[in-house]
PDB file of C-alpha atoms and ligand atoms in Angstrom:
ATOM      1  CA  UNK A   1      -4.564  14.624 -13.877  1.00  0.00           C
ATOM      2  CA  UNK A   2      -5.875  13.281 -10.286  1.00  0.00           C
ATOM      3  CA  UNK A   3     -10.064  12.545 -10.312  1.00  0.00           C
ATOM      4  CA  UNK A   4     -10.439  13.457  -6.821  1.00  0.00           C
ATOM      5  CA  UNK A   5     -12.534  11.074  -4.615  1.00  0.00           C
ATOM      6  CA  UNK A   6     -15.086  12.224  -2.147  1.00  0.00           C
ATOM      7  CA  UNK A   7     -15.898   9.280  -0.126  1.00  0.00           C
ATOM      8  CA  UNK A   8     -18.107   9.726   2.764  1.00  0.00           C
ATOM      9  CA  UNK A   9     -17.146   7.250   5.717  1.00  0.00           C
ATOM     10  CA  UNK A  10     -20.981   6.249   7.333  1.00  0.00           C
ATOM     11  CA  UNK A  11     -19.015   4.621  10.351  1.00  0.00           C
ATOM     12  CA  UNK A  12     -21.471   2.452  12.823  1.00  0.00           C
ATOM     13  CA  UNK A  13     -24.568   4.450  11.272  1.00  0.00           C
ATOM     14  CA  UNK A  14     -27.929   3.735   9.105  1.00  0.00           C
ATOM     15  CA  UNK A  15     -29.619   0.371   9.300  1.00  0.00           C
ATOM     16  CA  UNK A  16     -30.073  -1.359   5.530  1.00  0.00           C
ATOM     17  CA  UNK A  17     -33.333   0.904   5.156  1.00  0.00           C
ATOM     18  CA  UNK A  18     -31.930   4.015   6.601  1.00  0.00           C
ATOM     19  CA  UNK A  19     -28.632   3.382   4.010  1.00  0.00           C
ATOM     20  CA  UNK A  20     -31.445   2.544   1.183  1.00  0.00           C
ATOM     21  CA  UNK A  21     -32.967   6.429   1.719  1.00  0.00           C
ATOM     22  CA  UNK A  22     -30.053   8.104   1.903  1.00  0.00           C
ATOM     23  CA  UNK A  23     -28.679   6.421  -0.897  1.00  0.00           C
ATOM     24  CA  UNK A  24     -31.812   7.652  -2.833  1.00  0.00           C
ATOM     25  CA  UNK A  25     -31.689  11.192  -1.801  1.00  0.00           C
ATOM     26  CA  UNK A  26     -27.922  11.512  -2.798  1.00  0.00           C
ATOM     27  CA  UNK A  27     -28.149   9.778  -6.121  1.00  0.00           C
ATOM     28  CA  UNK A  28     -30.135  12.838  -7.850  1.00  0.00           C
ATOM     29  CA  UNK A  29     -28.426  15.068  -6.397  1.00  0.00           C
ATOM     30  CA  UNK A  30     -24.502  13.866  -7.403  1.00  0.00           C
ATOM     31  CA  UNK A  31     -26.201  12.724 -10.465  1.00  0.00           C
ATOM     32  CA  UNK A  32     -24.563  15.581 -12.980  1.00  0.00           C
ATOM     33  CA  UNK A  33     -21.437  16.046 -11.370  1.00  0.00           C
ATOM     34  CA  UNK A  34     -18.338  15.849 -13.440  1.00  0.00           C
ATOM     35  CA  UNK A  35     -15.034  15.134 -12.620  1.00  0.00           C
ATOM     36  CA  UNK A  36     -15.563  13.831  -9.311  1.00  0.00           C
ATOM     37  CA  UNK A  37     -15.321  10.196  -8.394  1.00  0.00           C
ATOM     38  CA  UNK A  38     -17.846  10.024  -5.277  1.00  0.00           C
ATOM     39  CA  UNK A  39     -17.926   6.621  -3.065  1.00  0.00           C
ATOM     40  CA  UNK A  40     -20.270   5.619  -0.039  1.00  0.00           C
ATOM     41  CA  UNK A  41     -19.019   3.400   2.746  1.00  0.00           C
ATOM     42  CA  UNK A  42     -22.171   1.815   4.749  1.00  0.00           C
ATOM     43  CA  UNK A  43     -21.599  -0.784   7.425  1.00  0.00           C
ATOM     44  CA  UNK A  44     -21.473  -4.351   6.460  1.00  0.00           C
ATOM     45  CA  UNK A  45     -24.898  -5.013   6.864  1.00  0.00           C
ATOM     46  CA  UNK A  46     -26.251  -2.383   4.275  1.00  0.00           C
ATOM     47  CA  UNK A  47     -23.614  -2.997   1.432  1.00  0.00           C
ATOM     48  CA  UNK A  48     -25.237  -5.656  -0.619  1.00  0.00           C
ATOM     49  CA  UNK A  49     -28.712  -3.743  -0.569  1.00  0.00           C
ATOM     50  CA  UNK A  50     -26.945  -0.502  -1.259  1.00  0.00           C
ATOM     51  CA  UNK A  51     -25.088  -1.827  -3.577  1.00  0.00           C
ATOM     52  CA  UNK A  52     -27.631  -3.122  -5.809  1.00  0.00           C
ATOM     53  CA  UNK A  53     -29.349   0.028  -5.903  1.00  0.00           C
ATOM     54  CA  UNK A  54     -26.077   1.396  -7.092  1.00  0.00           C
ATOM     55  CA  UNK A  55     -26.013  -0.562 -10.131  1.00  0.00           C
ATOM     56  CA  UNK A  56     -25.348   1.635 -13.328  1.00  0.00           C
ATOM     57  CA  UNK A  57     -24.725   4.782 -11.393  1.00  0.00           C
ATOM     58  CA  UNK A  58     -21.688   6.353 -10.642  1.00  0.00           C
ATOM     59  CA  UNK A  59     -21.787   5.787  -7.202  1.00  0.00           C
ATOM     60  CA  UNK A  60     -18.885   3.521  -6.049  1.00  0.00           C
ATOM     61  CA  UNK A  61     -19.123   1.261  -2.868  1.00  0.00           C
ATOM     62  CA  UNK A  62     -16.558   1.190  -0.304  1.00  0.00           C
ATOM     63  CA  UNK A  63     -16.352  -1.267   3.024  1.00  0.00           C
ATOM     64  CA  UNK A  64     -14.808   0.138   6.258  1.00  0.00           C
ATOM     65  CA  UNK A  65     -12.682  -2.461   7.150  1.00  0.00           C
ATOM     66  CA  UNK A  66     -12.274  -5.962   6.106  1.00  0.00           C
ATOM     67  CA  UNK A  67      -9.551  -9.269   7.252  1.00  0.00           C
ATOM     68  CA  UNK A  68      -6.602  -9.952   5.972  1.00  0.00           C
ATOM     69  CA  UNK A  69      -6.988 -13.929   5.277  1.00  0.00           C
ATOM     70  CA  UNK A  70      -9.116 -15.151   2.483  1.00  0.00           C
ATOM     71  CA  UNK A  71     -11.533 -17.077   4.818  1.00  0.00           C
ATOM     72  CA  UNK A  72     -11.648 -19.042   8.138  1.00  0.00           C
ATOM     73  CA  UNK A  73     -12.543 -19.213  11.694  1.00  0.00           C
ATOM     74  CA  UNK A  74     -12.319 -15.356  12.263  1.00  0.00           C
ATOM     75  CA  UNK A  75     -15.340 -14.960  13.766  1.00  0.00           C
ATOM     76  CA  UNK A  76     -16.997 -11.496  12.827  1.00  0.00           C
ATOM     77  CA  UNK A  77     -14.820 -10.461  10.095  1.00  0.00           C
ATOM     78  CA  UNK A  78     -15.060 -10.531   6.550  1.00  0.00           C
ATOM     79  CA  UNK A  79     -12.757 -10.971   3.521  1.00  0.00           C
ATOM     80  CA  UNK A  80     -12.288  -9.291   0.399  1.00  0.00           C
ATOM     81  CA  UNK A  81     -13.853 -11.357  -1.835  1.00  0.00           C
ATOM     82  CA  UNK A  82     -17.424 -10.963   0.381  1.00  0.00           C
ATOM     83  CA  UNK A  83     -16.450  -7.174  -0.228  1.00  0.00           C
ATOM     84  CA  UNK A  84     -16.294  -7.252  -3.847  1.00  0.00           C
ATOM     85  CA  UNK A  85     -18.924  -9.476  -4.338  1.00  0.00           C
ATOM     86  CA  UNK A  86     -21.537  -6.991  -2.679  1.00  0.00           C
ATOM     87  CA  UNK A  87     -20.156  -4.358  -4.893  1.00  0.00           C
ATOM     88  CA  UNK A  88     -17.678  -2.770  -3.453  1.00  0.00           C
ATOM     89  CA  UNK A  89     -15.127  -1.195  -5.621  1.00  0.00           C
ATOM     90  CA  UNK A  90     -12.764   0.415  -2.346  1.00  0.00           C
ATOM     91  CA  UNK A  91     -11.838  -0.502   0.890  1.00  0.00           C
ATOM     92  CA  UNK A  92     -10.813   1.753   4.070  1.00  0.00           C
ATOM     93  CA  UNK A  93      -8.122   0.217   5.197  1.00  0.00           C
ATOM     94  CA  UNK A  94      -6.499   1.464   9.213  1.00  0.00           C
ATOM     95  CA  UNK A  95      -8.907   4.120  10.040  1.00  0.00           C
ATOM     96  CA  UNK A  96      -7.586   6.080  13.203  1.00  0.00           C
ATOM     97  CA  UNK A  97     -10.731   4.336  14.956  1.00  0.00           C
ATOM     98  CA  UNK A  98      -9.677   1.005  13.790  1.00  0.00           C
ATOM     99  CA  UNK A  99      -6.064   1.390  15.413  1.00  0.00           C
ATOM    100  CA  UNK A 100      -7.305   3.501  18.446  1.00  0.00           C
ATOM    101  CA  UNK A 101     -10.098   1.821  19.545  1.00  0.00           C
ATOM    102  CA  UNK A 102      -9.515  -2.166  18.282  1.00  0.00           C
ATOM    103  CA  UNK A 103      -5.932  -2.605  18.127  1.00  0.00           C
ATOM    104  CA  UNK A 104      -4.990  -2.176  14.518  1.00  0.00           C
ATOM    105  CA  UNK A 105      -1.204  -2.221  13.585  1.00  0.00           C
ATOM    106  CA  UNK A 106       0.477  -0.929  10.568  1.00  0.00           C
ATOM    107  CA  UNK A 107       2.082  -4.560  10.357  1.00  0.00           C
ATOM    108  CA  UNK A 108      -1.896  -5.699  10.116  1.00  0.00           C
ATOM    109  CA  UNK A 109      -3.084  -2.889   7.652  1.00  0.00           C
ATOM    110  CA  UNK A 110      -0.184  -4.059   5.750  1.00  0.00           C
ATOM    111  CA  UNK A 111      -1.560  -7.423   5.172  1.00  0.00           C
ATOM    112  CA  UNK A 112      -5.065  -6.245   4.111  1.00  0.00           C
ATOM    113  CA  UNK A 113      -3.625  -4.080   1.684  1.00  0.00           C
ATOM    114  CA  UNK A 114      -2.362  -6.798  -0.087  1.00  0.00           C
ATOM    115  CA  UNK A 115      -5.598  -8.887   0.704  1.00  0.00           C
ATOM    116  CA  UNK A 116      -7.215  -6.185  -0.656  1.00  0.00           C
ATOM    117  CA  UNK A 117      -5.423  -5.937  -3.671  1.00  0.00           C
ATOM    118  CA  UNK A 118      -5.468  -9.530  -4.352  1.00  0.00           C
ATOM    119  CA  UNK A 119      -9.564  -9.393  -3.920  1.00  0.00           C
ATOM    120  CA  UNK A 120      -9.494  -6.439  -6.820  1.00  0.00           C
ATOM    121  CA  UNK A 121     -10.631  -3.691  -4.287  1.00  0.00           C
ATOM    122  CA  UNK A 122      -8.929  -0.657  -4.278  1.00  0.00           C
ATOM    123  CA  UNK A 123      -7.769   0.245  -0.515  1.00  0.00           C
ATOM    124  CA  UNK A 124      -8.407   3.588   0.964  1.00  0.00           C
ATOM    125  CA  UNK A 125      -4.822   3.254   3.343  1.00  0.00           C
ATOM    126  CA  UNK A 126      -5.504   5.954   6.371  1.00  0.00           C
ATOM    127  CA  UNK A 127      -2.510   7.805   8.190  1.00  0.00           C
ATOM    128  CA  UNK A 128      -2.687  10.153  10.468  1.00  0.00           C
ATOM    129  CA  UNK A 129      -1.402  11.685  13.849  1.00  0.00           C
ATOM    130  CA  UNK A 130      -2.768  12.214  17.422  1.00  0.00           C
ATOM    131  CA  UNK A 131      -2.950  15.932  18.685  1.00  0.00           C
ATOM    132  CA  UNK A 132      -0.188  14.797  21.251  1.00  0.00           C
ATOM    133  CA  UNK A 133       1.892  13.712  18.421  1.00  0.00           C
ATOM    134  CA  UNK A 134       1.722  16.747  16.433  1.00  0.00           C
ATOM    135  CA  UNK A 135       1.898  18.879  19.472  1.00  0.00           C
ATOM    136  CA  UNK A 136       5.650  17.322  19.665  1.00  0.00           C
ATOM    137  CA  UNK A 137       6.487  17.916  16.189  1.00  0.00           C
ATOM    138  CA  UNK A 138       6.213  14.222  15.604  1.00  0.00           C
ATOM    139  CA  UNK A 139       3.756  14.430  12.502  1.00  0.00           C
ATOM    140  CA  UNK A 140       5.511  13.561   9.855  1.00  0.00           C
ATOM    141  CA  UNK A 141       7.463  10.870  11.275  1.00  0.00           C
ATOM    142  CA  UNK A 142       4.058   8.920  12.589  1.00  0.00           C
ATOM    143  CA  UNK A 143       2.270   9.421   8.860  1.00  0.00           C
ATOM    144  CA  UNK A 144       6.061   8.303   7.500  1.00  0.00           C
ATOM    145  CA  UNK A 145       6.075   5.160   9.505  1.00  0.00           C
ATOM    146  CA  UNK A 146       2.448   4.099   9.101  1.00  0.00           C
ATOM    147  CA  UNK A 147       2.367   4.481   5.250  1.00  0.00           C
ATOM    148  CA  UNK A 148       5.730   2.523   4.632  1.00  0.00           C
ATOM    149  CA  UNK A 149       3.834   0.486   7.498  1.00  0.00           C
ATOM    150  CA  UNK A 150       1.216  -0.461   5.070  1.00  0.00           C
ATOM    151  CA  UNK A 151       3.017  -0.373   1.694  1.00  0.00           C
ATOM    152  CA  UNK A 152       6.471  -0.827   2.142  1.00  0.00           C
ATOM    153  CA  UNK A 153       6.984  -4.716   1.975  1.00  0.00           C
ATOM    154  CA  UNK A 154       4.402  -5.228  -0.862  1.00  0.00           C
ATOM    155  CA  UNK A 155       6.661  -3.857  -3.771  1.00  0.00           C
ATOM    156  CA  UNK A 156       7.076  -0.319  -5.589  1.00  0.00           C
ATOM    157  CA  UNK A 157       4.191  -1.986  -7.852  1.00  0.00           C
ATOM    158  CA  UNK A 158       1.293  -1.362  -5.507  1.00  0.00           C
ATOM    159  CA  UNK A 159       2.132   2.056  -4.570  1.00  0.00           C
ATOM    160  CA  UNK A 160      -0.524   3.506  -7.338  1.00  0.00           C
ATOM    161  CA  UNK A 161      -2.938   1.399  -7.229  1.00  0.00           C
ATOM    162  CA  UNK A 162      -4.129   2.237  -3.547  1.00  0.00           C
ATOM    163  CA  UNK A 163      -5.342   5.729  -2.549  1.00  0.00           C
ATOM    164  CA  UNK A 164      -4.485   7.284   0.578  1.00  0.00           C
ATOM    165  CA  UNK A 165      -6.120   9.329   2.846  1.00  0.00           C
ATOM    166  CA  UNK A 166      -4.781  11.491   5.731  1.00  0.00           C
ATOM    167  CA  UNK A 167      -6.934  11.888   8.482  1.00  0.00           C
ATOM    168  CA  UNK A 168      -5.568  13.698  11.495  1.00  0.00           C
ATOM    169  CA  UNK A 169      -7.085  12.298  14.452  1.00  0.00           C
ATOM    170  CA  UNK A 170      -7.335  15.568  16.222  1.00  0.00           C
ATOM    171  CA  UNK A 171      -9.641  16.705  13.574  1.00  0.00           C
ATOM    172  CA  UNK A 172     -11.623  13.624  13.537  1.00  0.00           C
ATOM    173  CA  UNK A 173     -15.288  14.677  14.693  1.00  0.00           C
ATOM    174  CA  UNK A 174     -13.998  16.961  16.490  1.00  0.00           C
ATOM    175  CA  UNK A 175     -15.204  20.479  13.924  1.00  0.00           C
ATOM    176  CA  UNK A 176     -11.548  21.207  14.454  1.00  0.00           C
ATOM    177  CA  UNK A 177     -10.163  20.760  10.695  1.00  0.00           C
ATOM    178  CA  UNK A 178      -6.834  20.823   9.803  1.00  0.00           C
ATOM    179  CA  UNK A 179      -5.890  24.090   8.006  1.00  0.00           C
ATOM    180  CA  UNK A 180      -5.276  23.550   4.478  1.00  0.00           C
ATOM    181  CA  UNK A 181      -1.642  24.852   4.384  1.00  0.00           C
ATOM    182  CA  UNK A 182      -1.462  22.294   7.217  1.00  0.00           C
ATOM    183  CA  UNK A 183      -3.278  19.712   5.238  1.00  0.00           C
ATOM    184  CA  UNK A 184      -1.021  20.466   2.145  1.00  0.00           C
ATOM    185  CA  UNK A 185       1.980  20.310   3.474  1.00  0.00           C
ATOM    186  CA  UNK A 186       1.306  16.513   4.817  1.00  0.00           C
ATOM    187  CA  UNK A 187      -0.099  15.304   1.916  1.00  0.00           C
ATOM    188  CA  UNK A 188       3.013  16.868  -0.048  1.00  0.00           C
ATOM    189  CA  UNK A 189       5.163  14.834   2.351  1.00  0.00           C
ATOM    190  CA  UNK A 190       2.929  11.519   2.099  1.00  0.00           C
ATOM    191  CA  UNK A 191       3.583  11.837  -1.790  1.00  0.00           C
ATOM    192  CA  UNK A 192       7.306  12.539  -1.336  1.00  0.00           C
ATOM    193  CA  UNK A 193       7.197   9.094   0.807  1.00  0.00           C
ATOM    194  CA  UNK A 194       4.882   7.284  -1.950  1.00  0.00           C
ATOM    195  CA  UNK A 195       7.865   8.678  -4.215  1.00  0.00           C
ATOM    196  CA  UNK A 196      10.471   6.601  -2.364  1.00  0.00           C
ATOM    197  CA  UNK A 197       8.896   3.644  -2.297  1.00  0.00           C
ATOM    198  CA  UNK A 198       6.900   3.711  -6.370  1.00  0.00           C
ATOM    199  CA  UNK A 199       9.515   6.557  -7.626  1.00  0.00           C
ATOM    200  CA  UNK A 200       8.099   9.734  -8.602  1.00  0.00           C
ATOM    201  CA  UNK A 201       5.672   8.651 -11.600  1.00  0.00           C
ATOM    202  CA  UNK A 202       3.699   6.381  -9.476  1.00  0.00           C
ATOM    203  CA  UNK A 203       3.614   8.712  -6.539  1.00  0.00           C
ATOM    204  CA  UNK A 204       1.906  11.450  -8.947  1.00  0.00           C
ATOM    205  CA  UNK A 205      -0.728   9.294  -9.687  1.00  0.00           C
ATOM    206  CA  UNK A 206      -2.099   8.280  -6.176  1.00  0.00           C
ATOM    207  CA  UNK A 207      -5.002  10.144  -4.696  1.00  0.00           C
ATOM    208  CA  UNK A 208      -4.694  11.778  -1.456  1.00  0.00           C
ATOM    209  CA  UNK A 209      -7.509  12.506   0.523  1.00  0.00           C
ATOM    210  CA  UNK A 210      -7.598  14.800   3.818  1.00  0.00           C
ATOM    211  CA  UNK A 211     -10.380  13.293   5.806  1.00  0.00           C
ATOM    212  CA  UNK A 212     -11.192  15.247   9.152  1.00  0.00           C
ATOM    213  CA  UNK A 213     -14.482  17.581   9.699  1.00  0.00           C
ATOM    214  CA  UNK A 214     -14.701  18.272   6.170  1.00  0.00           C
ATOM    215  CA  UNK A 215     -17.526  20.554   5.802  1.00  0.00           C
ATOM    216  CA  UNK A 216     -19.270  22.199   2.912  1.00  0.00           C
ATOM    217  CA  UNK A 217     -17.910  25.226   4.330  1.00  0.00           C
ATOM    218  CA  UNK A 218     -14.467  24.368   4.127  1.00  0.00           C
ATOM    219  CA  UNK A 219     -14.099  21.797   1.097  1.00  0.00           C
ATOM    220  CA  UNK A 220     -13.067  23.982  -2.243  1.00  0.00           C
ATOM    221  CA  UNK A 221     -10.451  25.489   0.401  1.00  0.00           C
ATOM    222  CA  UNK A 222      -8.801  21.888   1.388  1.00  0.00           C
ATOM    223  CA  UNK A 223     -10.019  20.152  -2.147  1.00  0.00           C
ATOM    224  CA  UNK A 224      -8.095  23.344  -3.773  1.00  0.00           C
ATOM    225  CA  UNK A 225      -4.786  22.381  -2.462  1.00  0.00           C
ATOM    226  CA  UNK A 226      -2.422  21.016  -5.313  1.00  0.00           C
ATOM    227  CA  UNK A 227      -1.797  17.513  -3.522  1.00  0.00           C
ATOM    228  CA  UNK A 228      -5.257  16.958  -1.974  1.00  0.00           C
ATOM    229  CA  UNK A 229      -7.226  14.916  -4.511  1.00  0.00           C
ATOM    230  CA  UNK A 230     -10.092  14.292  -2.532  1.00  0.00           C
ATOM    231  CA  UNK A 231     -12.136  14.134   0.727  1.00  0.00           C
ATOM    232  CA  UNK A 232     -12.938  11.256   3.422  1.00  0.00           C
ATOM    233  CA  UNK A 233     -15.679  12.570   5.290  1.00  0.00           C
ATOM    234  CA  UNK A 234     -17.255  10.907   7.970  1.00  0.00           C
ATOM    235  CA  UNK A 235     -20.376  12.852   9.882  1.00  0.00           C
ATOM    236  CA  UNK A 236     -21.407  15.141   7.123  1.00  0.00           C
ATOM    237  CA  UNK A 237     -21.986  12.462   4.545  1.00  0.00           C
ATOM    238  CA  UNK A 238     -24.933  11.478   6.676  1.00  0.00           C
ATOM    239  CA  UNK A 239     -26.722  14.096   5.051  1.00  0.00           C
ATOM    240  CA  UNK A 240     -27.570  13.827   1.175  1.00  0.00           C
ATOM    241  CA  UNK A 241     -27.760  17.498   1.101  1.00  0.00           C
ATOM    242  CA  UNK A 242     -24.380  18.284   2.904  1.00  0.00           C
ATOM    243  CA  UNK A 243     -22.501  15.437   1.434  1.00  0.00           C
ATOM    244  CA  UNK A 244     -23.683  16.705  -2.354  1.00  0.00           C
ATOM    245  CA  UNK A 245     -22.222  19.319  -1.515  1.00  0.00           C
ATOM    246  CA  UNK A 246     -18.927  18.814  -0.713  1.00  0.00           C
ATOM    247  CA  UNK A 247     -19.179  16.966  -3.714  1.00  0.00           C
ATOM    248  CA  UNK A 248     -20.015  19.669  -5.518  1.00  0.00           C
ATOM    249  CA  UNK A 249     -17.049  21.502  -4.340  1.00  0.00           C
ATOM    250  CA  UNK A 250     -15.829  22.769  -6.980  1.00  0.00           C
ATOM    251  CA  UNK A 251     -19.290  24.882  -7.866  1.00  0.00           C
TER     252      UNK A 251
HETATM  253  P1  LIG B   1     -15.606  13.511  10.445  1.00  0.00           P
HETATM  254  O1  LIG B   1     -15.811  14.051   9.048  1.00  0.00           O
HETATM  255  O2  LIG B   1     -16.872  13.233  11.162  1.00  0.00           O
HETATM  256  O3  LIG B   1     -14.624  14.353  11.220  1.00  0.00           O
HETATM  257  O4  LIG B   1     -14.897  12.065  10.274  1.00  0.00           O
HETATM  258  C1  LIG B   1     -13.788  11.932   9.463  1.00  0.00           C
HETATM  259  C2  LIG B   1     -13.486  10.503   9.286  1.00  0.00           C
HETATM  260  O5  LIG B   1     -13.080   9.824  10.199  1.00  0.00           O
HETATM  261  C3  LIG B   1     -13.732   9.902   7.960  1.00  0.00           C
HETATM  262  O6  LIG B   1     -13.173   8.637   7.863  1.00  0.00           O
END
């Protein structure tokens, strides 16, 4: 009922040619893969160039992070519109880097969601908890707060048309990956949340990804689990051949 997504999250890495070649390596080999919606997220700089070679492909284009106004004197930031115009079909919205490392604020990812919306992309709304936070049971209550955070003043109208993706930041780069029973039983709860706030109906149609050293090795395992419809992965998409497959996950 879900397509799952496999995005792969390129962070600060590949300069426009470097994103051109690895676009071209993946392409053939995603090429005859069915039922899997697959998305790349370069940096800014490589998205119009990658996204003109992904032109009548399946490939989908994703930014990493965009502001919430529609333009001004924001020096270094971009809106949606610039997003969508270079092709990009999703946004990730509140990465755990994005909060740890520059500040973001649920308030904030809040207001690009609906920036986002308004631009036609389809956010890519990230949750997740520090090791110190789950070590003190507090899990649930930090995804809880950051989701309703993001969604919870925009109306039970948005709730399916954004995907989710829960990205513990203790298994961020790390190799330590959240077990699937443990990534299960969050995403169960994220949907329960999503319920509340778009009723049940809505909630069943949002995708949740688990994002967090997803590995070949350990993808059909996570990307089995009822409620995870897909996979944010950050260094193994750097690879055409590792990133196809965890794609391929399901061969
Ligand atoms: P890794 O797959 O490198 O752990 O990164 C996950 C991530 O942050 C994707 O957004």
């Amino acid at each position: 009922m879900r397509t799952p997504l496999v995005a792969g999250n390129w962070k600060m890495h590949k300069t426009v040619g470097e994103a051109l070649r690895l676009v071209d390596a993946l392409l053939p080999l995603v090429a005859g893969v069915e039922g899997v919606e697959v998305a790349v997220a370069p940096p800014f700089t490589a998205l119009h160039a990658v996204g003109q070679r992904l032109v009548g492909t399946p490939l989908r284009l994703a930014g990493q992070n965009m502001h919430w106004e529609a333009q001004g004197a924001y020096t270094g930031e971009v809106s949606a519109a610039m997003l969508a115009e270079a092709g990009c079909a999703y946004v990730i919205l509140g990465h755990s880097e994005r909060r740890q490392l520059f500040g973001e604020t649920d308030a904030g990812v809040g207001r690009k969601v609906a920036a986002a919306l308004a631009g036609g992309l389809t956010p890519v709304v990230c949750v997740g908890e520090t090791l110190e936070e789950r070590d003190r049971g507090a899990a649930f209550e930090v995804v809880e707060r950051q989701i309703r955070g993001a969604l919870g003043s925009l109306g039970p109208d948005v709730v399916d048309r954004v995907a989710v993706a829960y990205e513990p930041v203790w298994a961020i780069g790390t190799g330590r990956t959240a077990t699937a029973a443990q990534a299960q039983e969050v995403h169960a709860f994220l949907r329960q949340v999503l319920g509340s706030l778009g009723g049940t109906e809505r909630a069943g149609r949002v995708r949740l990804l688990y994002g967090g050293s997803v590995k070949p090795y350990n993808s059909a395992e996570l990307l089995g689990q009822p409620d995870v419809d897909g996979a944010l992965v950050g260094g193994a998409s750097l690879e055409p051949e590792t990133f196809a497959s965890i794609v391929r996950f399901r061969v």
